[in-house]
Amino acid sequence: MSSAQQSPTRAKRVYIETFGCQMNVADSDIALARLNEAGYQEVSDADQADLIIYNTCSVRDNAEAKIRGRLGTIKARKAKQPGLRVAVMGCMAQRAQGELLAAHPQLDLVVGTDQFVRLPELLLQVEEEGRLAATDFGDFESNGNWSTRRSDGVNAWIPVMRGCNYNCTYCIVPKTRGREKSRPPELIEAEAREAVAQGHVQITLLGQTVDAYGKTLGDGSNLARLLRRLHDIEGLKRLRFITSHPKDISDELLATMAELPKVAKHLHVPAQCGSDRILRLMGRRYTRAGYLDFVERARRYMPEVELLTDIIVGFPRESEEDFQATRSLMETVNFSGAYVFMYSPRPGTGAANLEDDVPMEVKKARCNELLNLQLEMQGAWYQGLHGRSFEILVEGLSKTNPDRIQGRSIGNLNILVDRYGADGEDRLAWTGQLVKVRITSSTSLSLFAEALSPAMVASGA
Ligand code: SAH
Ligand code: SF4
Ligand code: F3S
């Protein structure tokens, strides 16, 4: 037995593992702050923990399969350590609710996407009354400015809205996150000011359809005005937002992005598909021509705007012709990046009623074909950037090579620079600074650059 259990007075230890999107990461940080206020200490080793939380994703079955795997492994440990508490929060918790408790006796607590801020009380309730599921939708967005624990040095991610009022027929998110709810701009501004004061000079605003921000507030708030409100925070260097729905990108938003120098010239705006027939079955509310019209508008305002897409292949009834339409859409737009997913039926969604009739081998082949296409186009684009200069915000060490530092352009280009200068200077100290670099070489995945001299961009930028 661990020494932990021999000293009942020490702080309880929590380990949290986060799956899924950036919204889940933000939620885990809020959950940790709440638990910390209640006396829990975070540990990075699950074996040390008295409380294990899985913050889950439901977007595709393989996301849920991973979590089912974790729950299987934890069962044996729980048998040996009955005092261990195991909780599931996030989208799978919201989707499966009490079913999870029934299926997994090793689980103590299931907490939905609007209830996780009550984790400390719910854990006490478990001690008093036993296992439980708390999955009601509430309105915590407008009520509180929840404190959070921020880990990443340069970046802060701030949820500005949660939920989704679209009903794309393949998507579980409206069920797991509920109706769209925006946070009041003054709360967001307060949080952003605090984050910048702590040194998080790059802020990314989060929402499932972030460009619909403000609609539910009914006071004229919208994303363009929010960007304007945050832009002049002293010390803020870059302002980003994800993810957008093509239908909600207004001219006002595009003009504001173009005008404000700290706002990233980058839109993550999933097309999902290039065939009108499938787009209609997906319930996406735009046509191929409508999407291309958006692309044209975006590029009119910002000629170098980087467009990132998500694509689903193998949606029910997708024919070879439909697939070719998606391929040709990608060729026409020339996206700066693409996430390509194989369709996975989700229980209770509109498309779950359609037969999942594209065979797995075909889904895989189509997925690979589009990934290769994207790499080819990206490689060619990167080649064309050799010799170009960029201002990058240095984010820290490269994730794959500790002899390089990594930064991002005002678009979304990830650029790598040698960590040590000719004079031996350790450029890791540039983290959080804007520096000037020139692209020297590339692969289809990475861009390499040299630092210009002087590299540092004058502050106040
Ligand atoms: N809120 C965002 C992202 C939703 S989920 C948006 O609206 O764009 C992220 C991506 O997962 C989606 O863009 C879609 O491409 C993919 N996705 C969602 N449901 C899926 C499913 N059932 N099968 C495969 N991919 C899916
Ligand atoms: Fe899902 Fe569509 Fe909403 Fe995005 S817009 S979260 S894909 S329902
Ligand atoms: Fe997954 Fe929920 Fe995010 S389903 S992608 S964790 S909104």
PDB file of C-alpha atoms in Angstrom, residues 27 51 77 117 152 251 282 292 296 371 388 405:
ATOM      1  CA  ASP A  27     -12.745  22.209 -18.749  1.00  0.00           C
ATOM      2  CA  LEU A  51      -9.029  10.343  -7.304  1.00  0.00           C
ATOM      3  CA  ARG A  77      -6.627  -1.346  -9.264  1.00  0.00           C
ATOM      4  CA  VAL A 117     -17.784  22.756 -11.722  1.00  0.00           C
ATOM      5  CA  ASP A 152       1.057  26.291 -20.937  1.00  0.00           C
ATOM      6  CA  ASP A 251     -18.263  40.497 -43.546  1.00  0.00           C
ATOM      7  CA  MET A 282     -25.184  16.020 -43.311  1.00  0.00           C
ATOM      8  CA  LEU A 292     -16.494  28.512 -52.182  1.00  0.00           C
ATOM      9  CA  GLU A 296     -13.547  33.939 -51.972  1.00  0.00           C
ATOM     10  CA  LEU A 371      -4.371  12.998 -46.415  1.00  0.00           C
ATOM     11  CA  ARG A 388      10.046  34.561 -47.103  1.00  0.00           C
ATOM     12  CA  ILE A 405      12.449  26.215 -30.770  1.00  0.00           C
TER      13      ILE A 405
END
